[in-house]
Amino acid sequence: MDRYRPNRRVQIEESEPPKYDDVEDEDRDGRDDDDDNSNRLRPSENNVTEDQEPFMGIKVRRKASLHRDYKGDYLDVASHPYLMKILQKQGDKQVLFADKILKFTGSGKMKRRILLITDFAIYLVDPETDALKRRIALAAVEKMCLSELSDNFFAIIIPSEYDLLMASTRKTEIVTVLVEATKGASEELEVAFSNSFEYHAAAELVKEVVFEEVEGL
């Protein structure tokens, strides 16, 4: 079956914060009800990332992002019974990272999600319904894709399923946590840097993300 490959162009600019309004649940295969290829992803002016080893001097850094302490659990997971219940049901106990992020659908809509990373898996939880939307074993993650620019976007590539395109001001910490958590695995987690990359927005939907730096905005 031919895979659909629309382009998505991402303009890296400082003038407009991301819109959080279009929040609708996708189907289990990653699609939503009105996929199209006309959306642009626009990061906010708070594109803060940290200077850590996985970036190896490749990415453009902001001065404000060069010094930040990592906390890991920004939600105090233990104080949220519904999150603890989700983890306990799966047998996970050690939380390496927890924070609210934005997840993108195939059409570029943004959805609020809670991202949990344990020593075994990645969890996406709907903060409005307290429902587990997806669990991905760390062993299933092949690589992470990031641009070479200063932005908040990153993709997690899962060949056996469909991929994740997300945004977080703590992107560098997320990358660092995943790299550390997968050390010792048969294949080390690859972190790829490019201003254009493809990802599976759904099982049979391949999209290309293109990053452009816009000057003078």
mmCIF file of C-alpha atoms in Angstrom:
data_model
loop_
_atom_site.group_PDB
_atom_site.id
_atom_site.type_symbol
_atom_site.label_atom_id
_atom_site.label_comp_id
_atom_site.label_asym_id
_atom_site.label_seq_id
_atom_site.Cartn_x
_atom_site.Cartn_y
_atom_site.Cartn_z
ATOM 1 C CA MET A 1 0.000 0.000 0.000
ATOM 2 C CA ASP A 2 1.324 3.451 -0.916
ATOM 3 C CA ARG A 3 2.010 5.708 2.019
ATOM 4 C CA TYR A 4 0.759 9.293 2.036
ATOM 5 C CA ARG A 5 3.631 11.792 2.257
ATOM 6 C CA PRO A 6 2.486 15.393 2.658
ATOM 7 C CA ASN A 7 4.967 18.046 3.744
ATOM 8 C CA ARG A 8 4.682 20.096 6.897
ATOM 9 C CA ARG A 9 6.722 23.280 7.054
ATOM 10 C CA VAL A 10 7.733 24.524 10.483
ATOM 11 C CA GLN A 11 8.653 28.185 10.792
ATOM 12 C CA ILE A 12 10.907 28.928 13.724
ATOM 13 C CA GLU A 13 9.885 32.383 14.865
ATOM 14 C CA GLU A 14 9.368 34.339 18.062
ATOM 15 C CA SER A 15 6.202 36.299 17.445
ATOM 16 C CA GLU A 16 3.312 33.919 18.034
ATOM 17 C CA PRO A 17 2.681 31.418 20.862
ATOM 18 C CA PRO A 18 1.209 28.017 19.984
ATOM 19 C CA LYS A 19 -2.556 27.599 19.950
ATOM 20 C CA TYR A 20 -3.911 25.076 22.444
ATOM 21 C CA ASP A 21 -7.591 25.118 21.482
ATOM 22 C CA ASP A 22 -8.071 22.298 18.982
ATOM 23 C CA VAL A 23 -8.025 19.355 21.352
ATOM 24 C CA GLU A 24 -9.778 16.281 19.973
ATOM 25 C CA ASP A 25 -9.022 12.623 20.519
ATOM 26 C CA GLU A 26 -7.457 10.688 17.682
ATOM 27 C CA ASP A 27 -8.217 7.133 16.661
ATOM 28 C CA ARG A 28 -5.972 4.427 17.991
ATOM 29 C CA ASP A 29 -3.890 4.411 14.789
ATOM 30 C CA GLY A 30 -2.914 8.029 15.314
ATOM 31 C CA ARG A 31 -5.325 9.649 12.855
ATOM 32 C CA ASP A 32 -7.895 12.267 13.721
ATOM 33 C CA ASP A 33 -11.143 13.096 12.013
ATOM 34 C CA ASP A 34 -9.985 15.735 9.559
ATOM 35 C CA ASP A 35 -6.400 15.044 8.504
ATOM 36 C CA ASP A 36 -5.010 17.623 6.150
ATOM 37 C CA ASN A 37 -1.567 18.890 5.235
ATOM 38 C CA SER A 38 -2.064 22.636 5.549
ATOM 39 C CA ASN A 39 -1.083 23.138 9.186
ATOM 40 C CA ARG A 40 2.100 24.809 10.352
ATOM 41 C CA LEU A 41 3.730 24.203 13.717
ATOM 42 C CA ARG A 42 4.735 27.443 15.382
ATOM 43 C CA PRO A 43 6.828 27.342 18.564
ATOM 44 C CA SER A 44 6.340 29.954 21.250
ATOM 45 C CA GLU A 45 8.861 32.526 22.341
ATOM 46 C CA ASN A 46 9.641 30.305 25.328
ATOM 47 C CA ASN A 47 11.554 27.751 23.269
ATOM 48 C CA VAL A 48 13.850 26.928 26.186
ATOM 49 C CA THR A 49 16.071 23.866 25.978
ATOM 50 C CA GLU A 50 19.103 22.711 27.948
ATOM 51 C CA ASP A 51 22.692 22.150 26.949
ATOM 52 C CA GLN A 52 23.360 18.437 27.389
ATOM 53 C CA GLU A 53 25.476 15.686 25.846
ATOM 54 C CA PRO A 54 22.886 14.201 23.404
ATOM 55 C CA PHE A 55 22.995 17.434 21.384
ATOM 56 C CA MET A 56 26.772 17.343 20.914
ATOM 57 C CA GLY A 57 26.942 21.025 19.889
ATOM 58 C CA ILE A 58 24.734 20.459 16.848
ATOM 59 C CA LYS A 59 21.652 22.404 17.828
ATOM 60 C CA VAL A 60 21.381 26.177 18.026
ATOM 61 C CA ARG A 61 21.255 27.123 21.718
ATOM 62 C CA ARG A 62 19.740 30.122 23.500
ATOM 63 C CA LYS A 63 21.782 31.793 26.238
ATOM 64 C CA ALA A 64 18.952 31.295 28.733
ATOM 65 C CA SER A 65 18.958 27.562 28.025
ATOM 66 C CA LEU A 66 22.563 26.796 28.820
ATOM 67 C CA HIS A 67 22.094 26.309 32.569
ATOM 68 C CA ARG A 68 19.118 24.418 33.955
ATOM 69 C CA ASP A 69 18.856 21.814 36.658
ATOM 70 C CA TYR A 70 16.932 18.648 35.828
ATOM 71 C CA LYS A 71 14.141 17.739 38.201
ATOM 72 C CA GLY A 72 12.617 14.748 36.389
ATOM 73 C CA ASP A 73 9.202 14.591 38.022
ATOM 74 C CA TYR A 74 7.568 17.984 37.488
ATOM 75 C CA LEU A 75 4.099 16.732 38.408
ATOM 76 C CA ASP A 76 4.748 14.993 41.728
ATOM 77 C CA VAL A 77 3.324 11.756 40.343
ATOM 78 C CA ALA A 78 2.986 10.187 43.792
ATOM 79 C CA SER A 79 0.387 12.831 44.692
ATOM 80 C CA HIS A 80 -1.867 11.844 41.761
ATOM 81 C CA PRO A 81 -3.646 8.549 42.501
ATOM 82 C CA TYR A 82 -4.812 8.087 38.894
ATOM 83 C CA LEU A 83 -1.231 8.258 37.618
ATOM 84 C CA MET A 84 -0.030 5.875 40.291
ATOM 85 C CA LYS A 85 -2.839 3.476 39.403
ATOM 86 C CA ILE A 86 -1.813 3.510 35.738
ATOM 87 C CA LEU A 87 1.808 2.780 36.597
ATOM 88 C CA GLN A 88 1.006 0.118 39.171
ATOM 89 C CA LYS A 89 -1.281 -1.671 36.722
ATOM 90 C CA GLN A 90 1.659 -1.976 34.334
ATOM 91 C CA GLY A 91 4.104 -2.884 37.086
ATOM 92 C CA ASP A 92 6.167 0.282 36.706
ATOM 93 C CA LYS A 93 7.550 1.919 39.825
ATOM 94 C CA GLN A 94 10.459 4.189 38.892
ATOM 95 C CA VAL A 95 9.420 7.489 37.268
ATOM 96 C CA LEU A 96 12.305 9.102 35.384
ATOM 97 C CA PHE A 97 10.352 12.005 33.918
ATOM 98 C CA ALA A 98 6.841 13.459 34.230
ATOM 99 C CA ASP A 99 5.497 16.658 32.731
ATOM 100 C CA LYS A 100 2.755 18.110 30.551
ATOM 101 C CA ILE A 101 3.586 18.292 26.837
ATOM 102 C CA LEU A 102 1.888 18.904 23.506
ATOM 103 C CA LYS A 103 1.296 16.010 21.136
ATOM 104 C CA PHE A 104 0.554 16.601 17.452
ATOM 105 C CA THR A 105 -2.023 14.697 15.424
ATOM 106 C CA GLY A 106 -1.622 13.808 11.777
ATOM 107 C CA SER A 107 -3.267 17.095 10.780
ATOM 108 C CA GLY A 108 -1.066 19.166 13.072
ATOM 109 C CA LYS A 109 -3.585 19.774 15.840
ATOM 110 C CA MET A 110 -2.147 20.012 19.317
ATOM 111 C CA LYS A 111 -3.349 17.935 22.233
ATOM 112 C CA ARG A 112 -2.439 18.342 25.857
ATOM 113 C CA ARG A 113 -0.911 15.198 27.254
ATOM 114 C CA ILE A 114 0.959 14.078 30.338
ATOM 115 C CA LEU A 115 4.204 12.395 29.379
ATOM 116 C CA LEU A 116 5.545 9.805 31.797
ATOM 117 C CA ILE A 117 8.837 8.027 31.256
ATOM 118 C CA THR A 118 9.762 5.084 33.446
ATOM 119 C CA ASP A 119 12.683 2.687 33.247
ATOM 120 C CA PHE A 120 10.498 0.417 31.096
ATOM 121 C CA ALA A 121 8.067 2.507 29.052
ATOM 122 C CA ILE A 122 6.698 5.807 27.778
ATOM 123 C CA TYR A 123 3.149 6.754 28.793
ATOM 124 C CA LEU A 124 0.799 9.341 27.320
ATOM 125 C CA VAL A 125 -2.111 10.267 29.575
ATOM 126 C CA ASP A 126 -5.048 12.577 28.857
ATOM 127 C CA PRO A 127 -5.028 15.144 31.702
ATOM 128 C CA GLU A 128 -8.717 15.939 31.212
ATOM 129 C CA THR A 129 -10.060 12.385 31.417
ATOM 130 C CA ASP A 130 -7.189 10.827 33.437
ATOM 131 C CA ALA A 131 -7.142 8.066 30.807
ATOM 132 C CA LEU A 132 -4.079 6.263 29.504
ATOM 133 C CA LYS A 133 -3.937 6.959 25.774
ATOM 134 C CA ARG A 134 -0.806 5.043 24.866
ATOM 135 C CA ARG A 135 2.008 2.985 26.369
ATOM 136 C CA ILE A 136 5.212 2.365 24.423
ATOM 137 C CA ALA A 137 7.898 -0.006 25.634
ATOM 138 C CA LEU A 138 11.334 1.622 25.634
ATOM 139 C CA ALA A 139 12.608 -1.407 23.740
ATOM 140 C CA ALA A 140 10.328 -0.444 20.827
ATOM 141 C CA VAL A 141 11.856 3.031 20.418
ATOM 142 C CA GLU A 142 14.390 3.146 17.578
ATOM 143 C CA LYS A 143 15.448 6.795 17.514
ATOM 144 C CA MET A 144 14.573 10.408 18.176
ATOM 145 C CA CYS A 145 14.500 13.121 15.517
ATOM 146 C CA LEU A 146 15.190 16.787 16.218
ATOM 147 C CA SER A 147 15.924 19.848 14.129
ATOM 148 C CA GLU A 148 19.226 21.695 14.216
ATOM 149 C CA LEU A 149 17.420 24.896 15.211
ATOM 150 C CA SER A 150 16.370 26.289 18.578
ATOM 151 C CA ASP A 151 12.848 24.944 19.010
ATOM 152 C CA ASN A 152 10.754 22.629 21.184
ATOM 153 C CA PHE A 153 9.806 19.915 18.673
ATOM 154 C CA PHE A 154 10.934 16.295 18.699
ATOM 155 C CA ALA A 155 9.787 13.007 17.224
ATOM 156 C CA ILE A 156 10.012 9.567 18.797
ATOM 157 C CA ILE A 157 10.297 6.869 16.139
ATOM 158 C CA ILE A 158 8.640 3.522 16.906
ATOM 159 C CA PRO A 159 8.927 1.232 13.822
ATOM 160 C CA SER A 160 6.610 -1.467 15.165
ATOM 161 C CA GLU A 161 3.778 1.031 15.737
ATOM 162 C CA TYR A 162 3.360 4.675 14.690
ATOM 163 C CA ASP A 163 5.531 7.582 15.740
ATOM 164 C CA LEU A 164 5.073 10.558 18.060
ATOM 165 C CA LEU A 165 5.618 14.224 17.224
ATOM 166 C CA MET A 166 5.605 16.349 20.364
ATOM 167 C CA ALA A 167 6.730 19.668 21.800
ATOM 168 C CA SER A 168 8.089 20.507 25.223
ATOM 169 C CA THR A 169 10.196 23.253 26.758
ATOM 170 C CA ARG A 170 12.027 20.396 28.488
ATOM 171 C CA LYS A 171 12.857 18.601 25.254
ATOM 172 C CA THR A 172 16.559 18.223 26.045
ATOM 173 C CA GLU A 173 15.812 16.644 29.395
ATOM 174 C CA ILE A 174 13.410 14.211 27.717
ATOM 175 C CA VAL A 175 16.080 13.218 25.189
ATOM 176 C CA THR A 176 18.676 12.822 27.919
ATOM 177 C CA VAL A 177 16.360 10.679 30.064
ATOM 178 C CA LEU A 178 15.503 8.380 27.139
ATOM 179 C CA VAL A 179 19.146 8.011 26.100
ATOM 180 C CA GLU A 180 20.135 7.126 29.658
ATOM 181 C CA ALA A 181 17.165 4.781 30.155
ATOM 182 C CA THR A 182 17.984 2.779 27.029
ATOM 183 C CA LYS A 183 21.702 2.399 27.718
ATOM 184 C CA GLY A 184 22.633 -1.241 27.930
ATOM 185 C CA ALA A 185 19.995 -2.238 25.393
ATOM 186 C CA SER A 186 21.048 -4.329 22.406
ATOM 187 C CA GLU A 187 20.818 -1.238 20.180
ATOM 188 C CA GLU A 188 21.640 2.202 21.550
ATOM 189 C CA LEU A 189 19.016 4.893 21.028
ATOM 190 C CA GLU A 190 19.886 7.033 18.013
ATOM 191 C CA VAL A 191 19.426 10.802 18.227
ATOM 192 C CA ALA A 192 19.234 12.256 14.712
ATOM 193 C CA PHE A 193 19.489 15.957 13.856
ATOM 194 C CA SER A 194 18.076 17.334 10.616
ATOM 195 C CA ASN A 195 15.954 20.265 9.525
ATOM 196 C CA SER A 196 13.693 17.835 7.689
ATOM 197 C CA PHE A 197 12.624 14.335 8.649
ATOM 198 C CA GLU A 198 9.789 11.887 8.048
ATOM 199 C CA TYR A 199 7.657 10.250 10.691
ATOM 200 C CA HIS A 200 4.633 7.968 10.718
ATOM 201 C CA ALA A 201 1.755 10.135 11.942
ATOM 202 C CA ALA A 202 -0.396 6.991 11.697
ATOM 203 C CA ALA A 203 0.107 3.388 10.693
ATOM 204 C CA GLU A 204 -0.201 4.190 6.963
ATOM 205 C CA LEU A 205 0.407 7.943 7.028
ATOM 206 C CA VAL A 206 3.957 9.218 6.542
ATOM 207 C CA LYS A 207 4.575 12.939 6.901
ATOM 208 C CA GLU A 208 7.631 15.098 6.411
ATOM 209 C CA VAL A 209 8.423 17.912 8.829
ATOM 210 C CA VAL A 210 10.500 20.746 7.399
ATOM 211 C CA PHE A 211 12.015 23.382 9.701
ATOM 212 C CA GLU A 212 12.779 26.875 8.433
ATOM 213 C CA GLU A 213 14.434 29.660 10.335
ATOM 214 C CA VAL A 214 12.622 32.924 9.640
ATOM 215 C CA GLU A 215 14.709 36.038 10.135
ATOM 216 C CA GLY A 216 13.411 39.440 11.115
ATOM 217 C CA LEU A 217 10.207 38.226 12.834
#
